[in-house]
Amino acid sequence: MLLGFDRFSFPGATLMRSLWDSVADMTFVGLYLAPAPSHPDTSWMEAAPALQSIGWGVLPTYVGQQVIGSGSHDVTEARGTIDGLHAAGLAAGIRLHPQCVVYLDIENGGLMPGNQVKYVKAWIREVHVNSIYWAGVYCSRTQTAQQVADNVADIVTETGHPVETWVYGPIDQGPSTIDLGAEAARDPATSGFPSALVWQYRMSMQGPIDLRWIDSQAGTARRLNHVDLNCSSVSDPARPDGGPTWVT
């Protein structure tokens, strides 16, 4: 099992290089595709060349229409098709390789209302059937993940390819400081959704999750604040088949 993290904004190439060089089982990072309807910050997009040059695997994440919280709330089937096309275009714009998985962010847990089911399915169909990428979802490990799986079974049958699932469900909601020298990655199959590819298991909700490690070059302590910590059964959730992440 391998570790990764996601964070609202890019923390800088120096810290990313130190993490890559110093923590052997930290192999992937969330990459927000932006500007998206509910995520305007483009710092991860701008950092894509640096991530590629270092060697990071990525979780390409599109924060589309939402039914809770801030952001855009145009949750319709028609908008799902539009946003799926937009997500694929953003992925191509940073030269993500064809066959990469692009993940739709679903923030609310529990059962999705009917209009959101239509939006999510239309988004997945557009990416999965009509683009050079595959679709995945980020969602709650409980009812939401199963609801998505049930509603896209026909798309999976049609294409012969799974819709990958990145689930959230914390064992730790913060505040916590995680020593990466001692942290053992969990198995996403134990997340509560057995077919999950990735599990976001430590989340900065009640306080920040901070990471610390010893820099392998300088021998000094390093720290990265306010992250969500993930685990996966693959080193690169964008390419669980082991293929290349980037167009070279």
GROMACS .gro file of C-alpha atoms in nm:
model
  248
    1MET     CA    1   0.000   0.000   0.000
    2LEU     CA    2   0.113   0.356  -0.082
    3LEU     CA    3   0.050   0.701   0.060
    4GLY     CA    4  -0.061   1.026  -0.099
    5PHE     CA    5  -0.214   1.355   0.004
    6ASP     CA    6  -0.442   1.626  -0.127
    7ARG     CA    7  -0.450   1.993  -0.036
    8PHE     CA    8  -0.639   2.297  -0.162
    9SER     CA    9  -0.335   2.477  -0.303
   10PHE     CA   10   0.011   2.372  -0.424
   11PRO     CA   11   0.267   2.384  -0.139
   12GLY     CA   12   0.568   2.459  -0.360
   13ALA     CA   13   0.820   2.257  -0.558
   14THR     CA   14   1.080   2.251  -0.279
   15LEU     CA   15   0.853   2.069  -0.034
   16MET     CA   16   0.725   1.836  -0.307
   17ARG     CA   17   1.081   1.742  -0.403
   18SER     CA   18   1.174   1.681  -0.040
   19LEU     CA   19   0.871   1.457   0.014
   20TRP     CA   20   0.944   1.259  -0.301
   21ASP     CA   21   1.309   1.207  -0.213
   22SER     CA   22   1.257   1.140   0.158
   23VAL     CA   23   0.939   0.929   0.200
   24ALA     CA   24   0.959   0.611  -0.006
   25ASP     CA   25   0.593   0.512   0.012
   26MET     CA   26   0.455   0.863  -0.059
   27THR     CA   27   0.393   0.840  -0.433
   28PHE     CA   28   0.084   1.040  -0.536
   29VAL     CA   29  -0.084   1.374  -0.480
   30GLY     CA   30  -0.419   1.534  -0.555
   31LEU     CA   31  -0.417   1.763  -0.860
   32TYR     CA   32  -0.715   1.995  -0.889
   33LEU     CA   33  -0.826   2.052  -1.248
   34ALA     CA   34  -0.915   2.419  -1.253
   35PRO     CA   35  -1.070   2.661  -1.287
   36ALA     CA   36  -1.364   2.429  -1.222
   37PRO     CA   37  -1.720   2.528  -1.121
   38SER     CA   38  -1.649   2.484  -0.750
   39HIS     CA   39  -1.268   2.517  -0.738
   40PRO     CA   40  -1.120   2.837  -0.886
   41ASP     CA   41  -0.762   2.796  -0.760
   42THR     CA   42  -0.527   2.700  -1.046
   43SER     CA   43  -0.204   2.651  -0.850
   44TRP     CA   44  -0.199   2.273  -0.903
   45MET     CA   45  -0.251   2.316  -1.277
   46GLU     CA   46   0.041   2.556  -1.290
   47ALA     CA   47   0.249   2.304  -1.094
   48ALA     CA   48   0.185   2.015  -1.335
   49PRO     CA   49   0.525   2.046  -1.511
   50ALA     CA   50   0.703   2.035  -1.174
   51LEU     CA   51   0.505   1.728  -1.065
   52GLN     CA   52   0.586   1.557  -1.392
   53SER     CA   53   0.958   1.634  -1.367
   54ILE     CA   54   0.977   1.497  -1.011
   55GLY     CA   55   0.779   1.183  -1.091
   56TRP     CA   56   0.462   1.220  -0.882
   57GLY     CA   57   0.154   1.013  -0.948
   58VAL     CA   58  -0.164   1.220  -0.934
   59LEU     CA   59  -0.532   1.219  -0.849
   60PRO     CA   60  -0.673   1.452  -1.117
   61THR     CA   61  -0.980   1.599  -0.946
   62TYR     CA   62  -1.264   1.804  -1.094
   63VAL     CA   63  -1.483   1.985  -0.840
   64GLY     CA   64  -1.801   2.026  -1.039
   65GLN     CA   65  -2.156   2.119  -0.941
   66GLN     CA   66  -2.246   2.062  -0.576
   67VAL     CA   67  -2.569   2.036  -0.375
   68ILE     CA   68  -2.408   2.157  -0.051
   69GLY     CA   69  -2.159   2.421   0.053
   70SER     CA   70  -1.998   2.691  -0.155
   71GLY     CA   71  -1.938   2.675  -0.529
   72SER     CA   72  -2.169   2.625  -0.824
   73HIS     CA   73  -2.506   2.452  -0.786
   74ASP     CA   74  -2.629   2.393  -1.142
   75VAL     CA   75  -2.692   2.024  -1.080
   76THR     CA   76  -2.859   1.900  -1.397
   77GLU     CA   77  -2.805   1.623  -1.649
   78ALA     CA   78  -2.724   1.872  -1.924
   79ARG     CA   79  -2.465   2.041  -1.705
   80GLY     CA   80  -2.307   1.704  -1.630
   81THR     CA   81  -2.232   1.656  -1.999
   82ILE     CA   82  -2.089   2.009  -2.028
   83ASP     CA   83  -1.872   1.966  -1.719
   84GLY     CA   84  -1.747   1.625  -1.829
   85LEU     CA   85  -1.624   1.777  -2.152
   86HIS     CA   86  -1.467   2.064  -1.958
   87ALA     CA   87  -1.286   1.827  -1.720
   88ALA     CA   88  -1.141   1.630  -2.010
   89GLY     CA   89  -1.024   1.952  -2.174
   90LEU     CA   90  -0.849   2.066  -1.857
   91ALA     CA   91  -0.678   1.728  -1.825
   92ALA     CA   92  -0.557   1.747  -2.185
   93GLY     CA   93  -0.438   2.102  -2.126
   94ILE     CA   94  -0.179   1.985  -1.873
   95ARG     CA   95  -0.081   1.692  -2.095
   96LEU     CA   96  -0.225   1.411  -1.887
   97HIS     CA   97  -0.185   1.096  -2.090
   98PRO     CA   98  -0.488   0.941  -2.263
   99GLN     CA   99  -0.633   0.662  -2.047
  100CYS     CA  100  -0.572   0.855  -1.724
  101VAL     CA  101  -0.855   0.850  -1.470
  102VAL     CA  102  -1.017   1.187  -1.393
  103TYR     CA  103  -1.212   1.199  -1.065
  104LEU     CA  104  -1.536   1.391  -1.012
  105ASP     CA  105  -1.561   1.540  -0.662
  106ILE     CA  106  -1.893   1.463  -0.487
  107GLU     CA  107  -1.886   1.651  -0.157
  108ASN     CA  108  -2.212   1.540   0.006
  109GLY     CA  109  -2.245   1.203   0.173
  110GLY     CA  110  -2.547   0.976   0.201
  111LEU     CA  111  -2.782   0.912  -0.087
  112MET     CA  112  -2.765   1.168  -0.367
  113PRO     CA  113  -3.092   1.332  -0.476
  114GLY     CA  114  -3.226   1.241  -0.819
  115ASN     CA  115  -3.098   1.548  -1.000
  116GLN     CA  116  -2.747   1.485  -0.869
  117VAL     CA  117  -2.756   1.123  -0.981
  118LYS     CA  118  -2.838   1.245  -1.333
  119TYR     CA  119  -2.558   1.504  -1.320
  120VAL     CA  120  -2.299   1.253  -1.199
  121LYS     CA  121  -2.401   0.989  -1.452
  122ALA     CA  122  -2.394   1.239  -1.740
  123TRP     CA  123  -2.047   1.359  -1.631
  124ILE     CA  124  -1.917   1.004  -1.611
  125ARG     CA  125  -2.066   0.909  -1.947
  126GLU     CA  126  -1.912   1.212  -2.117
  127VAL     CA  127  -1.564   1.138  -1.982
  128HIS     CA  128  -1.585   0.759  -2.002
  129VAL     CA  129  -1.743   0.727  -2.346
  130ASN     CA  130  -1.668   1.048  -2.533
  131SER     CA  131  -1.318   1.152  -2.422
  132ILE     CA  132  -0.965   1.009  -2.421
  133TYR     CA  133  -0.987   0.963  -2.043
  134TRP     CA  134  -1.159   0.734  -1.797
  135ALA     CA  135  -1.395   0.859  -1.525
  136GLY     CA  136  -1.365   0.810  -1.151
  137VAL     CA  137  -1.542   0.957  -0.850
  138TYR     CA  138  -1.443   1.096  -0.512
  139CYS     CA  139  -1.726   1.036  -0.266
  140SER     CA  140  -1.835   0.902   0.070
  141ARG     CA  141  -1.742   0.542   0.138
  142THR     CA  142  -2.091   0.454   0.259
  143GLN     CA  143  -2.411   0.501   0.059
  144THR     CA  144  -2.277   0.737  -0.207
  145ALA     CA  145  -2.012   0.506  -0.349
  146GLN     CA  146  -2.257   0.220  -0.388
  147GLN     CA  147  -2.520   0.450  -0.538
  148VAL     CA  148  -2.272   0.567  -0.801
  149ALA     CA  149  -2.169   0.209  -0.878
  150ASP     CA  150  -2.530   0.099  -0.918
  151ASN     CA  151  -2.618   0.386  -1.149
  152VAL     CA  152  -2.317   0.358  -1.382
  153ALA     CA  153  -2.322  -0.021  -1.421
  154ASP     CA  154  -2.453   0.015  -1.775
  155ILE     CA  155  -2.166   0.249  -1.868
  156VAL     CA  156  -1.915   0.003  -1.726
  157THR     CA  157  -2.075  -0.278  -1.926
  158GLU     CA  158  -2.079  -0.064  -2.240
  159THR     CA  159  -1.711   0.032  -2.218
  160GLY     CA  160  -1.570  -0.274  -2.041
  161HIS     CA  161  -1.383  -0.046  -1.802
  162PRO     CA  162  -1.449   0.029  -1.433
  163VAL     CA  163  -1.533   0.368  -1.289
  164GLU     CA  164  -1.264   0.397  -1.021
  165THR     CA  165  -1.364   0.504  -0.672
  166TRP     CA  166  -1.173   0.728  -0.430
  167VAL     CA  167  -1.363   0.724  -0.102
  168TYR     CA  168  -1.351   0.951   0.199
  169GLY     CA  169  -1.420   0.828   0.549
  170PRO     CA  170  -1.184   0.946   0.820
  171ILE     CA  171  -1.036   0.750   1.105
  172ASP     CA  172  -0.881   1.083   1.209
  173GLN     CA  173  -1.044   1.424   1.166
  174GLY     CA  174  -0.758   1.625   1.320
  175PRO     CA  175  -0.592   1.807   1.469
  176SER     CA  176  -0.302   1.565   1.424
  177THR     CA  177   0.062   1.567   1.326
  178ILE     CA  178   0.159   1.256   1.128
  179ASP     CA  179   0.517   1.130   1.133
  180LEU     CA  180   0.561   0.991   0.783
  181GLY     CA  181   0.857   0.786   0.900
  182ALA     CA  182   0.618   0.581   1.111
  183GLU     CA  183   0.291   0.599   0.914
  184ALA     CA  184   0.180   0.271   0.754
  185ALA     CA  185  -0.054   0.303   0.457
  186ARG     CA  186  -0.387   0.126   0.500
  187ASP     CA  187  -0.562  -0.095   0.249
  188PRO     CA  188  -0.849   0.089   0.073
  189ALA     CA  189  -1.042  -0.239   0.069
  190THR     CA  190  -1.088  -0.194   0.445
  191SER     CA  191  -1.237   0.154   0.403
  192GLY     CA  192  -1.598   0.035   0.410
  193PHE     CA  193  -1.622   0.015   0.029
  194PRO     CA  194  -1.422  -0.295  -0.070
  195SER     CA  195  -1.363  -0.200  -0.433
  196ALA     CA  196  -1.218   0.144  -0.350
  197LEU     CA  197  -0.891   0.224  -0.525
  198VAL     CA  198  -0.804   0.514  -0.292
  199TRP     CA  199  -0.912   0.596   0.063
  200GLN     CA  200  -0.890   0.943   0.216
  201TYR     CA  201  -0.856   0.826   0.574
  202ARG     CA  202  -0.713   1.126   0.762
  203MET     CA  203  -0.898   1.453   0.695
  204SER     CA  204  -0.847   1.809   0.816
  205MET     CA  205  -1.203   1.856   0.943
  206GLN     CA  206  -1.202   1.933   1.316
  207GLY     CA  207  -0.845   2.059   1.294
  208PRO     CA  208  -0.549   2.041   1.057
  209ILE     CA  209  -0.371   1.721   0.962
  210ASP     CA  210  -0.002   1.814   0.935
  211LEU     CA  211   0.275   1.595   0.792
  212ARG     CA  212   0.631   1.584   0.916
  213TRP     CA  213   0.937   1.401   0.787
  214ILE     CA  214   1.317   1.418   0.781
  215ASP     CA  215   1.463   1.556   0.462
  216SER     CA  216   1.692   1.290   0.316
  217GLN     CA  217   1.938   1.544   0.177
  218ALA     CA  218   1.965   1.804   0.453
  219GLY     CA  219   1.883   1.576   0.747
  220THR     CA  220   1.648   1.842   0.884
  221ALA     CA  221   1.282   1.822   0.982
  222ARG     CA  222   1.025   1.929   0.724
  223ARG     CA  223   0.654   1.997   0.771
  224LEU     CA  224   0.351   2.035   0.547
  225ASN     CA  225   0.037   2.178   0.704
  226HIS     CA  226  -0.334   2.122   0.654
  227VAL     CA  227  -0.362   1.820   0.426
  228ASP     CA  228  -0.588   1.520   0.380
  229LEU     CA  229  -0.396   1.192   0.383
  230ASN     CA  230  -0.478   0.911   0.141
  231CYS     CA  231  -0.377   0.551   0.080
  232SER     CA  232  -0.397   0.344  -0.236
  233SER     CA  233  -0.319  -0.003  -0.363
  234VAL     CA  234  -0.139   0.157  -0.663
  235SER     CA  235   0.138   0.412  -0.685
  236ASP     CA  236  -0.048   0.634  -0.932
  237PRO     CA  237  -0.430   0.647  -0.912
  238ALA     CA  238  -0.442   0.834  -1.244
  239ARG     CA  239  -0.299   0.522  -1.410
  240PRO     CA  240  -0.394   0.217  -1.203
  241ASP     CA  241  -0.302   0.006  -1.507
  242GLY     CA  242   0.061   0.114  -1.470
  243GLY     CA  243   0.074   0.319  -1.789
  244PRO     CA  244   0.232   0.665  -1.828
  245THR     CA  245   0.073   0.962  -1.653
  246TRP     CA  246   0.199   1.235  -1.880
  247VAL     CA  247   0.241   1.295  -2.251
  248THR     CA  248   0.612   1.340  -2.309
   0.00000   0.00000   0.00000
